[in-house]
XYZ file of C-alpha atoms in Angstrom:
729
model
C 36.805 82.420 28.082
C 36.524 85.539 25.776
C 39.770 87.206 24.768
C 40.342 90.508 26.507
C 40.585 93.572 24.226
C 42.628 96.735 24.536
C 44.885 95.257 27.267
C 47.568 97.774 26.250
C 45.872 100.849 27.756
C 47.490 100.601 31.227
C 50.911 99.972 29.972
C 50.784 102.871 27.568
C 49.541 105.236 30.269
C 52.274 104.259 32.671
C 54.973 104.553 30.007
C 53.780 108.077 29.324
C 54.204 108.819 33.050
C 57.717 107.481 32.950
C 58.634 109.507 29.909
C 57.631 112.892 31.238
C 60.534 113.283 33.695
C 62.885 113.212 30.700
C 61.479 116.445 29.171
C 64.569 118.238 30.275
C 66.878 115.247 30.042
C 66.415 114.163 26.398
C 70.104 113.089 25.881
C 69.697 110.510 28.641
C 66.351 109.382 27.139
C 67.908 108.827 23.765
C 70.742 106.797 25.312
C 68.162 104.717 27.160
C 66.202 104.051 23.987
C 69.434 102.977 22.207
C 70.230 100.616 25.087
C 66.760 99.061 24.816
C 67.269 98.128 21.167
C 70.706 96.802 21.901
C 69.341 94.613 24.746
C 66.568 93.083 22.489
C 68.931 92.575 19.576
C 67.231 94.923 17.035
C 68.768 97.820 15.082
C 67.496 101.204 16.241
C 65.236 102.681 13.482
C 66.469 105.700 11.663
C 65.397 108.819 13.602
C 67.731 111.277 12.120
C 70.467 111.605 9.498
C 72.965 110.234 12.006
C 73.288 106.998 14.060
C 71.493 108.684 16.997
C 69.060 111.646 16.868
C 70.170 114.934 18.343
C 66.846 115.306 20.156
C 63.642 113.403 20.545
C 60.025 113.870 21.557
C 57.770 111.471 23.587
C 55.344 110.693 20.708
C 58.254 109.565 18.545
C 59.349 107.303 21.388
C 55.791 105.766 21.309
C 55.942 105.565 17.601
C 58.977 103.234 17.786
C 56.650 100.249 18.435
C 53.441 101.706 16.871
C 54.212 101.508 13.222
C 54.347 98.817 10.524
C 56.480 96.163 12.221
C 55.732 92.569 13.125
C 53.995 91.806 16.343
C 56.968 89.684 17.400
C 59.373 92.719 17.247
C 56.639 94.871 18.832
C 56.538 92.711 21.866
C 60.275 92.531 22.006
C 60.583 96.380 22.066
C 57.785 96.697 24.603
C 59.457 94.187 26.956
C 62.641 96.201 26.634
C 60.843 99.417 27.600
C 59.105 97.632 30.569
C 62.346 96.575 31.984
C 64.337 99.799 31.247
C 61.596 102.059 32.752
C 60.495 99.821 35.533
C 56.894 99.714 34.277
C 54.656 97.537 36.577
C 51.532 97.423 34.411
C 51.001 94.181 32.484
C 52.534 94.108 29.052
C 49.789 94.000 26.255
C 48.144 90.779 25.187
C 46.757 92.496 22.135
C 47.065 95.725 20.119
C 43.400 96.224 19.358
C 42.377 99.874 18.723
C 45.957 101.237 18.307
C 46.542 103.421 15.298
C 50.029 102.956 13.749
C 52.351 105.162 11.853
C 53.398 104.856 8.241
C 56.949 103.556 8.179
C 57.861 106.440 5.710
C 56.778 108.996 8.210
C 57.583 107.555 11.612
C 58.871 110.594 13.459
C 56.874 113.611 14.788
C 59.456 115.967 13.524
C 61.423 116.803 10.404
C 65.107 115.801 10.490
C 67.518 118.419 11.869
C 68.878 119.312 8.453
C 65.445 119.679 6.895
C 64.511 123.304 6.364
C 60.926 122.496 7.540
C 62.264 121.771 11.085
C 61.580 124.647 13.406
C 63.873 125.656 16.281
C 61.328 124.788 18.934
C 59.461 121.910 17.258
C 60.535 119.264 19.737
C 60.060 121.636 22.711
C 56.520 122.180 21.546
C 55.837 118.493 21.366
C 56.934 118.014 24.957
C 54.636 120.890 26.056
C 51.630 119.194 24.468
C 52.538 116.031 26.046
C 52.946 117.585 29.503
C 49.673 119.528 29.033
C 47.634 116.437 27.979
C 48.833 114.500 31.002
C 47.935 117.272 33.346
C 44.428 117.748 31.722
C 43.766 113.978 31.895
C 44.622 113.878 35.589
C 42.586 116.948 36.389
C 40.083 118.355 33.943
C 39.802 122.046 34.837
C 39.716 125.387 33.030
C 43.467 126.195 33.592
C 44.571 122.804 32.355
C 42.307 123.224 29.267
C 43.805 126.537 28.466
C 47.273 125.275 28.858
C 46.455 122.300 26.519
C 44.831 124.427 23.843
C 47.743 126.900 23.851
C 50.352 124.061 23.537
C 48.279 122.234 20.949
C 47.896 125.415 18.838
C 51.675 126.066 18.757
C 52.384 122.483 17.695
C 49.780 121.031 15.294
C 50.865 123.147 12.318
C 54.435 121.876 12.467
C 55.648 119.843 9.459
C 53.997 116.376 9.141
C 51.637 116.782 12.026
C 47.966 117.755 11.647
C 45.678 114.930 12.543
C 48.808 112.810 13.265
C 49.195 114.745 16.449
C 45.994 113.354 17.777
C 47.426 109.889 17.252
C 50.310 110.482 19.693
C 47.971 112.256 22.115
C 45.712 109.336 22.089
C 48.561 106.777 22.769
C 49.456 108.505 25.958
C 45.939 108.927 27.369
C 43.539 106.802 25.230
C 40.592 107.155 27.574
C 40.723 110.946 27.573
C 41.626 111.896 23.970
C 40.215 110.544 20.773
C 42.505 109.742 17.733
C 41.119 111.456 14.752
C 43.011 109.812 11.909
C 41.343 109.281 8.535
C 40.014 105.847 9.563
C 38.343 107.097 12.652
C 36.967 110.225 10.947
C 35.538 107.906 8.139
C 34.020 105.443 10.616
C 32.419 108.129 12.939
C 31.629 110.754 10.410
C 31.008 109.367 6.956
C 29.715 106.031 8.124
C 27.980 107.428 11.237
C 28.562 104.075 12.930
C 28.888 105.751 16.388
C 25.497 107.493 16.074
C 24.303 110.785 14.576
C 25.541 112.847 17.552
C 29.129 111.638 17.114
C 28.826 112.067 13.284
C 27.774 115.665 13.730
C 30.742 116.320 16.037
C 33.310 114.840 13.686
C 34.734 117.356 11.191
C 33.909 116.925 7.478
C 36.507 117.306 4.851
C 35.403 120.774 3.982
C 36.065 122.199 7.399
C 38.757 119.796 8.693
C 41.527 122.175 7.926
C 40.017 124.713 10.259
C 39.162 122.291 13.010
C 42.503 120.588 13.182
C 44.349 123.819 14.154
C 41.930 124.676 16.936
C 42.674 123.030 20.231
C 39.315 124.073 21.686
C 37.405 122.408 18.852
C 39.526 119.245 19.196
C 38.549 119.086 22.954
C 34.926 119.715 22.085
C 35.007 116.694 19.694
C 36.522 114.563 22.519
C 33.834 115.717 24.954
C 30.950 115.151 22.444
C 32.102 111.560 21.625
C 32.731 110.763 25.269
C 29.243 111.891 26.219
C 27.746 109.631 23.521
C 29.692 106.478 24.562
C 27.493 103.645 26.086
C 24.367 104.951 24.533
C 21.986 102.936 22.306
C 23.296 104.790 19.293
C 26.997 104.472 20.258
C 27.347 101.154 22.059
C 31.149 101.513 22.563
C 32.373 101.792 26.159
C 35.507 103.902 25.563
C 37.749 105.444 22.869
C 39.850 102.281 22.324
C 36.784 100.136 21.670
C 35.567 102.689 19.302
C 38.948 102.919 17.525
C 39.140 99.095 17.312
C 35.633 98.904 15.640
C 36.802 101.478 13.170
C 39.885 99.395 12.263
C 37.850 96.204 11.979
C 35.314 97.885 9.751
C 37.831 99.692 7.573
C 39.638 96.384 7.036
C 36.464 94.709 5.912
C 35.626 97.478 3.458
C 39.178 97.479 2.153
C 39.070 93.755 1.503
C 35.759 94.128 -0.378
C 37.336 96.954 -2.417
C 40.393 94.882 -3.224
C 38.291 91.906 -4.131
C 36.219 94.129 -6.440
C 39.352 95.663 -8.009
C 40.760 92.266 -8.582
C 37.574 90.916 -10.088
C 37.459 94.055 -12.407
C 41.097 93.533 -13.340
C 40.458 89.884 -14.091
C 37.364 90.944 -16.117
C 39.454 93.354 -18.064
C 41.951 90.588 -18.630
C 39.324 88.328 -19.904
C 38.058 91.096 -22.177
C 41.467 91.271 -23.652
C 42.906 87.896 -24.453
C 41.065 85.505 -22.247
C 43.990 84.507 -19.911
C 42.276 85.220 -16.564
C 43.100 82.616 -13.988
C 46.121 81.271 -15.820
C 49.290 81.035 -13.784
C 52.113 81.267 -16.292
C 55.776 80.526 -15.446
C 58.025 83.533 -15.284
C 61.859 83.548 -15.872
C 64.183 85.646 -13.721
C 67.880 86.551 -13.901
C 69.180 86.963 -10.353
C 72.490 88.099 -8.736
C 73.087 86.491 -5.260
C 74.832 89.386 -3.542
C 77.520 91.646 -4.715
C 79.971 89.561 -6.862
C 77.729 86.556 -6.180
C 79.199 86.468 -2.678
C 76.100 84.820 -1.126
C 75.649 82.087 -3.790
C 77.077 79.171 -1.743
C 75.236 80.121 1.358
C 71.934 80.525 -0.499
C 72.553 77.290 -2.313
C 73.126 75.307 0.864
C 69.994 76.939 2.547
C 67.751 76.470 -0.533
C 66.778 80.213 -0.781
C 67.293 83.177 -2.788
C 67.887 86.341 -0.839
C 67.622 90.034 -1.459
C 69.201 93.027 0.381
C 67.740 96.383 1.022
C 67.444 95.599 4.701
C 66.656 99.220 5.451
C 63.122 98.747 4.175
C 62.173 96.162 6.762
C 59.382 93.679 5.987
C 58.429 94.450 2.356
C 54.740 93.364 3.064
C 54.339 96.610 4.946
C 54.380 98.713 1.872
C 51.225 99.221 -0.168
C 52.760 100.567 -3.357
C 56.048 100.463 -5.200
C 56.163 104.265 -4.791
C 56.049 103.833 -0.917
C 59.099 101.675 -1.277
C 60.924 104.186 -3.505
C 60.256 107.071 -1.009
C 61.535 105.004 1.844
C 64.664 104.171 -0.125
C 65.165 107.822 -0.896
C 64.911 108.536 2.835
C 67.340 105.883 4.087
C 69.747 105.500 1.129
C 69.637 108.780 -0.820
C 72.822 108.776 -2.862
C 71.426 111.131 -5.499
C 69.565 108.597 -7.408
C 65.838 108.200 -8.039
C 65.892 104.597 -6.458
C 63.401 103.493 -9.134
C 65.371 100.329 -10.105
C 65.839 99.378 -6.533
C 62.172 99.812 -5.706
C 61.178 97.886 -8.796
C 63.497 95.009 -7.724
C 62.092 94.730 -4.187
C 58.499 95.063 -5.439
C 58.935 92.280 -7.978
C 60.627 90.082 -5.496
C 57.889 90.444 -2.882
C 54.841 90.699 -5.135
C 55.492 89.201 -8.618
C 57.941 86.274 -8.154
C 55.807 83.170 -7.386
C 56.169 79.479 -6.800
C 56.913 77.621 -10.066
C 58.923 80.522 -11.584
C 62.432 79.710 -12.884
C 65.506 81.572 -11.563
C 68.813 81.808 -13.485
C 71.621 82.764 -11.205
C 74.323 85.060 -12.636
C 77.767 86.200 -11.649
C 78.607 89.530 -13.307
C 77.338 90.154 -16.694
C 78.521 87.097 -18.669
C 78.583 84.099 -16.288
C 75.859 81.736 -15.191
C 76.355 79.786 -11.871
C 72.998 78.134 -11.282
C 69.337 77.527 -11.935
C 66.433 76.818 -9.652
C 62.601 76.766 -9.315
C 60.873 78.948 -6.741
C 58.904 76.970 -4.167
C 57.866 79.479 -1.525
C 56.061 82.799 -0.999
C 57.926 85.878 0.184
C 59.443 85.647 3.675
C 61.039 88.259 5.877
C 63.755 86.990 8.162
C 64.200 89.435 10.960
C 67.666 88.058 11.776
C 68.702 87.842 8.152
C 71.240 90.694 8.372
C 71.796 92.320 5.023
C 69.671 89.838 3.184
C 66.442 89.485 5.182
C 64.168 89.096 2.165
C 63.845 85.511 1.108
C 62.237 83.008 -1.260
C 62.460 79.253 -0.937
C 64.004 77.780 -4.036
C 64.737 74.205 -5.117
C 68.023 74.613 -6.853
C 68.424 72.288 -9.801
C 71.834 73.243 -11.139
C 75.103 74.693 -9.872
C 78.191 75.161 -11.927
C 79.833 77.605 -14.386
C 78.490 78.508 -17.821
C 79.776 81.505 -19.879
C 77.198 83.407 -21.880
C 78.313 84.812 -25.187
C 76.305 87.962 -24.590
C 75.858 90.363 -21.768
C 73.261 90.230 -18.998
C 71.637 93.220 -17.393
C 73.388 94.630 -14.389
C 70.253 94.671 -12.231
C 69.973 92.361 -9.206
C 66.650 90.960 -10.418
C 65.431 91.004 -14.053
C 62.321 89.530 -15.576
C 63.248 87.940 -18.854
C 59.948 86.058 -19.485
C 59.258 88.011 -22.586
C 62.521 87.339 -24.223
C 61.969 83.767 -25.362
C 65.107 83.616 -27.401
C 67.188 84.522 -24.370
C 65.311 82.059 -22.144
C 65.777 79.205 -24.593
C 69.512 80.029 -24.928
C 70.080 80.201 -21.167
C 68.056 76.919 -20.600
C 70.289 75.284 -23.141
C 73.372 75.829 -20.871
C 71.800 73.594 -18.163
C 72.123 69.974 -19.188
C 72.175 66.647 -17.290
C 75.900 66.882 -16.792
C 75.556 69.760 -14.212
C 76.617 69.429 -10.715
C 73.138 69.353 -9.128
C 70.568 66.676 -9.512
C 67.862 67.535 -12.017
C 64.285 66.962 -11.198
C 61.162 67.765 -13.147
C 59.795 71.251 -12.518
C 56.669 71.374 -10.472
C 53.521 71.046 -12.495
C 51.486 74.231 -12.726
C 47.895 73.492 -12.332
C 45.894 74.954 -15.090
C 42.277 76.110 -14.799
C 39.788 73.927 -16.674
C 37.854 75.450 -19.539
C 35.097 73.732 -21.602
C 32.283 74.300 -24.128
C 29.919 75.534 -21.360
C 32.413 78.198 -20.221
C 32.958 79.321 -23.701
C 29.250 79.741 -24.438
C 28.887 81.606 -21.093
C 31.462 84.243 -22.180
C 31.298 84.420 -25.951
C 27.909 85.487 -27.389
C 27.486 82.557 -29.743
C 24.816 79.890 -29.772
C 25.728 76.321 -29.108
C 25.044 75.021 -32.656
C 27.385 77.676 -34.168
C 30.127 76.693 -31.670
C 29.809 73.036 -32.517
C 29.995 73.948 -36.217
C 33.079 76.076 -35.763
C 34.827 73.354 -33.807
C 33.954 70.682 -36.319
C 35.288 72.749 -39.194
C 38.535 73.604 -37.402
C 39.111 69.966 -36.456
C 38.622 68.894 -40.097
C 40.325 71.732 -41.921
C 43.054 72.622 -39.376
C 43.039 76.269 -40.589
C 40.039 78.656 -40.170
C 39.685 82.351 -40.539
C 37.171 84.082 -38.271
C 35.802 86.906 -40.287
C 33.201 89.531 -39.350
C 32.352 93.145 -38.923
C 33.925 95.393 -36.316
C 32.954 94.497 -32.790
C 31.665 90.910 -33.392
C 34.353 89.646 -30.951
C 36.977 87.913 -33.186
C 39.895 88.522 -30.913
C 37.754 87.839 -27.814
C 36.716 84.425 -29.120
C 40.017 83.173 -30.599
C 41.823 82.241 -27.445
C 38.768 81.031 -25.748
C 37.987 78.783 -28.681
C 41.476 77.320 -28.302
C 41.129 76.861 -24.605
C 37.704 75.200 -25.015
C 39.085 72.699 -27.514
C 42.062 71.962 -25.297
C 39.930 71.634 -22.135
C 42.348 73.923 -20.076
C 43.670 77.437 -20.140
C 47.175 76.595 -21.181
C 48.767 79.716 -22.587
C 51.958 77.807 -23.469
C 50.105 75.956 -26.142
C 48.669 79.127 -27.723
C 50.550 81.803 -29.520
C 49.249 84.947 -31.157
C 50.913 87.283 -33.680
C 49.657 90.125 -35.694
C 50.284 90.509 -39.409
C 51.124 93.984 -40.825
C 52.625 95.411 -43.893
C 56.182 94.892 -42.740
C 55.737 91.391 -41.330
C 57.879 88.995 -43.229
C 59.036 85.352 -43.856
C 61.983 86.234 -41.697
C 59.725 87.030 -38.788
C 57.487 84.033 -39.409
C 59.784 81.245 -40.255
C 63.540 82.148 -40.280
C 65.926 84.729 -41.561
C 69.284 86.341 -40.960
C 69.494 89.094 -38.417
C 72.254 91.540 -37.537
C 74.478 90.559 -34.625
C 77.749 91.602 -33.051
C 79.536 88.964 -35.247
C 77.749 90.022 -38.441
C 74.597 88.151 -39.307
C 72.975 85.225 -37.496
C 70.176 82.874 -38.604
C 67.246 83.317 -36.324
C 64.080 81.300 -36.166
C 60.682 82.954 -36.396
C 57.547 82.627 -34.365
C 55.665 79.905 -36.433
C 58.913 77.781 -36.824
C 59.549 77.857 -33.031
C 55.837 77.062 -32.228
C 55.745 74.165 -34.689
C 58.944 72.672 -33.112
C 57.324 72.976 -29.626
C 54.210 71.196 -30.824
C 56.216 68.390 -32.546
C 57.747 67.571 -29.171
C 54.274 67.299 -27.557
C 52.159 65.270 -30.004
C 49.692 64.240 -27.341
C 48.346 67.862 -27.025
C 46.830 70.324 -29.441
C 48.487 73.681 -30.176
C 46.848 76.819 -31.576
C 48.617 79.523 -33.567
C 46.437 82.658 -33.794
C 47.019 85.336 -36.454
C 45.293 88.660 -35.894
C 44.716 90.879 -38.996
C 45.728 88.039 -41.268
C 44.714 89.947 -44.371
C 46.987 92.923 -43.485
C 50.195 91.056 -44.345
C 51.784 90.152 -47.682
C 50.662 86.557 -47.304
C 52.756 85.020 -50.167
C 55.908 86.657 -48.752
C 55.142 85.573 -45.160
C 54.137 81.954 -45.756
C 56.562 81.168 -48.498
C 56.888 77.415 -49.111
C 54.451 76.745 -46.270
C 51.486 77.395 -48.671
C 51.442 73.678 -49.130
C 52.547 72.450 -45.638
C 49.655 74.100 -43.850
C 47.035 71.984 -45.768
C 45.305 69.458 -43.447
C 46.421 66.507 -45.670
C 49.995 67.805 -45.945
C 50.729 67.773 -42.110
C 53.172 65.557 -40.413
C 56.767 64.348 -40.804
C 56.070 62.534 -44.071
C 55.568 65.866 -45.755
C 58.749 67.873 -45.444
C 60.104 70.840 -47.414
C 63.353 72.462 -47.428
C 63.503 75.886 -45.752
C 64.776 78.889 -47.703
C 67.781 79.949 -45.542
C 68.798 76.923 -43.319
C 67.927 74.319 -45.998
C 66.449 72.364 -42.975
C 63.780 69.833 -43.772
C 60.711 71.234 -42.050
C 57.028 70.141 -41.600
C 53.923 71.400 -39.843
C 52.792 69.060 -37.097
C 49.278 67.646 -37.287
C 48.465 68.929 -33.831
C 48.871 72.546 -34.823
C 45.706 74.488 -35.708
C 45.823 77.954 -37.318
C 43.162 80.562 -36.442
C 43.185 83.690 -38.505
C 41.020 86.849 -37.847
C 39.912 89.279 -40.620
C 37.852 92.439 -40.495
C 35.474 92.365 -43.353
C 34.723 96.120 -43.171
C 38.235 97.245 -43.954
C 38.107 98.555 -47.578
C 41.760 99.370 -47.653
C 42.854 95.657 -47.760
C 43.257 93.529 -50.891
C 41.738 90.236 -51.354
C 43.397 87.224 -49.793
C 45.843 85.375 -52.016
C 43.727 82.636 -53.704
C 46.332 79.906 -53.098
C 45.993 80.690 -49.394
C 42.278 81.275 -49.435
C 41.573 77.673 -50.529
C 43.594 76.283 -47.696
C 41.434 77.962 -45.042
C 37.848 77.635 -44.112
C 36.014 80.903 -43.439
C 33.624 81.216 -40.523
C 31.398 84.271 -40.305
C 30.947 85.866 -36.859
C 27.817 88.015 -36.659
C 26.626 90.490 -34.082
C 25.250 88.568 -31.033
C 22.668 90.950 -29.865
C 19.988 88.295 -29.883
C 22.123 85.519 -28.354
C 20.943 84.176 -24.930
C 24.165 85.274 -23.296
C 24.000 88.888 -24.540
C 20.366 89.215 -23.702
C 21.004 88.030 -20.143
C 23.943 90.415 -19.904
C 21.942 93.412 -21.076
C 19.026 92.611 -18.789
C 21.538 92.399 -15.853
C 22.678 95.973 -16.553
C 19.127 97.224 -16.130
C 19.621 100.267 -18.369
C 16.773 101.620 -20.493
C 19.164 103.914 -22.403
C 21.322 100.985 -23.314
C 18.291 98.933 -24.489
C 17.111 101.864 -26.695
C 20.639 102.218 -28.080
C 20.994 98.650 -28.967
C 17.578 98.543 -30.515
C 18.633 101.493 -32.684
C 21.887 99.737 -33.587
C 19.956 96.598 -34.698
C 17.858 98.820 -36.955
C 21.042 100.392 -38.242
C 22.508 97.021 -39.042
C 19.346 96.121 -41.122
C 19.914 99.276 -43.130
C 23.732 98.436 -43.543
C 22.848 94.812 -44.578
C 20.463 95.995 -47.412
C 22.768 98.651 -48.602
C 24.324 97.476 -51.928
C 27.651 99.252 -51.269
C 27.996 97.640 -47.766
C 26.306 94.490 -46.748
C 26.340 92.133 -43.793
C 30.143 92.329 -43.355
C 29.860 95.935 -42.318
C 27.377 95.449 -39.510
C 28.118 96.840 -35.996
C 29.001 94.146 -33.456
C 27.981 93.648 -29.879
C 31.402 94.085 -28.236
C 31.065 97.938 -28.303
C 28.686 97.499 -25.484
C 30.378 94.692 -23.471
C 32.452 94.771 -20.289
C 30.091 96.999 -18.293
C 28.776 96.246 -14.881
C 25.594 97.340 -13.213
C 25.778 101.145 -12.991
C 28.342 101.562 -15.718
C 25.917 102.127 -18.541
C 25.638 105.881 -17.769
C 24.371 108.451 -20.392
C 27.985 109.740 -20.526
C 29.500 106.462 -21.332
C 26.850 105.502 -23.957
C 27.156 108.998 -25.484
C 30.918 108.416 -25.709
C 30.373 105.136 -27.549
C 28.169 106.872 -30.040
C 30.271 109.948 -30.690
C 33.725 108.565 -30.637
C 33.209 104.894 -31.939
C 29.959 104.477 -33.928
C 29.628 107.876 -35.637
C 33.198 107.877 -37.072
C 32.491 104.455 -38.490
C 29.406 105.636 -40.139
C 31.240 108.519 -41.734
C 33.685 106.042 -43.240
C 30.891 103.782 -44.459
C 28.840 106.393 -46.092
C 31.533 108.923 -47.008
C 29.682 109.752 -50.230
C 26.247 109.883 -48.617
C 26.305 112.523 -45.874
C 22.453 112.484 -45.608
C 22.618 108.877 -44.287
C 25.331 109.658 -41.867
C 23.201 112.628 -40.493
C 20.108 110.441 -40.386
C 21.656 107.599 -38.391
C 23.831 109.919 -36.224
C 20.693 111.724 -35.058
C 18.912 108.434 -34.363
C 21.882 107.101 -32.296
C 22.034 110.352 -30.308
C 18.309 110.403 -29.652
C 18.554 106.871 -28.258
C 20.806 107.984 -25.495
C 19.177 111.319 -24.608
């Protein structure tokens, strides 16, 4: 048997009838609403800057169970209303076609201390309510005039506008249409209810005029009602139409979110190639004020977060929505940014597999755990309704010699020294049994995937991999835009077979980069100076503990650093035949015997068109193999990508750039190392290769480069600048 839809209509209409007698008895109505919430065991939502509101309107009463709350609570509240008001209509089996309020704007009036609250605002809302019930019961001229007059007095009050039509619809859904943005989009922009309805629905440029005119609102209701049931508008009533609008908008929103996510992943891929990789994050966490909830959370196997005033955190679309709600319910003169950030991270960013360090105060650690569950909202959780399931691995007391942040939840993932230090406190002697952390499943990545993303032919890839395997150290060199950075991590992943970012590290050399950053050195501390280990030292130690797997250390702009200063005694240790524990050298500061593991590969990147850089140190140069990356305009992958964009302008521009590259290659002062690469034109989807975008690439990326190349030959700059501009016009 098919499920019945819009079963709520009868109940809502009867509740409206039951509310009307309280128009002049609102104090009793407020007490009755409070008793309903007490009877169902739920806290009364904040309706004023006081435990109870001083006044209330019927639409706000409806709004108590028509906003962003769970269906379980919604049914509880409705059952309470049914009992308290003696409603005989069946309680709803569904909520199809019911528009809901934003939790941040859930009353139809401004709070009493708000200057935007008018003296008669709530009286006006009752007048509209009474007028709509009368008009729905008997549609005559007098009742229409009364409704239009009451509507006109009310609609311009703070926070209303189209929102008023939502309340009117709740009370008499078969007579009055809800004209929120979703319905206007569905009926107007999408014309899903037929051209007659689309013509009646106000467009954005005249909606401000229409919304304040009660006669026009009634005319819209009449026009849509007359179209219902026709071939063009197959919906039987307003609730069915509203439900269809909701279903369609949800479908479109899902498609938009999927497209946005795909675009985000694509942008991520175009950066460092980590798309699809689930990396472990590390969090410092305080279990209640003064760690008061730690014992309970440990026993329950959860981590809990307060801010119960927000309700279910999944009901907020953005962090800013959370902050605004916190300002409304907490205030206290602060911006609430830190609080909103914490609840957002707890509900959106913490994920299974993450590690949690539990702290008490700013210097004591009391536990460690691994997150095992997604965000949960416990309606009966009191002050800590926001939960994550955690497998606690340690419980005890460890004193930190530094100070932790005061925040309830802090992401410390990008402080590897701190993470390593804190992990060091938790050993096998702790009170809780230690189990292996859950394995994070890594996405596979192979030669074929590399070739599908990087515009390089298979033979060149095989050569590059063979050289890197044999030499251990390779510098990818090439002109601007040939994809050096794009290729580096993908090459590492393809050789590993999986996207494992824990086995890849990237640093960038610059003029101030030193041995102390790279290997080890003394750094200022509270006690004077401490010896700290550098990036390459730490990475090599990690690789030495995992000899079954390959590790890749990537150095961007390798020719920008003072290489002799940075590498120091490692000039010899990085050679492929000097790897391993049999070849140790004493480090400069610690005097520790150190070696470079044989499973570490070094990938450097060098821009051959940067005239400002000195030649590489010869002692280092002979320890690296050099692999030239060339523009991939003619590669199969790029040709397929370009054809997929379907842009004649782009085709003309690329043809011009290829001719320009020929001129650069034959120029005695430049040569092949100065050619323009293909990556300037990557990352676009169908429809993205517009004239404006291509012109921007020419004007702000290519032309400035030509001025640098031919700074002493302005005629060549003019010649090729004109050629590039003509290609996109």
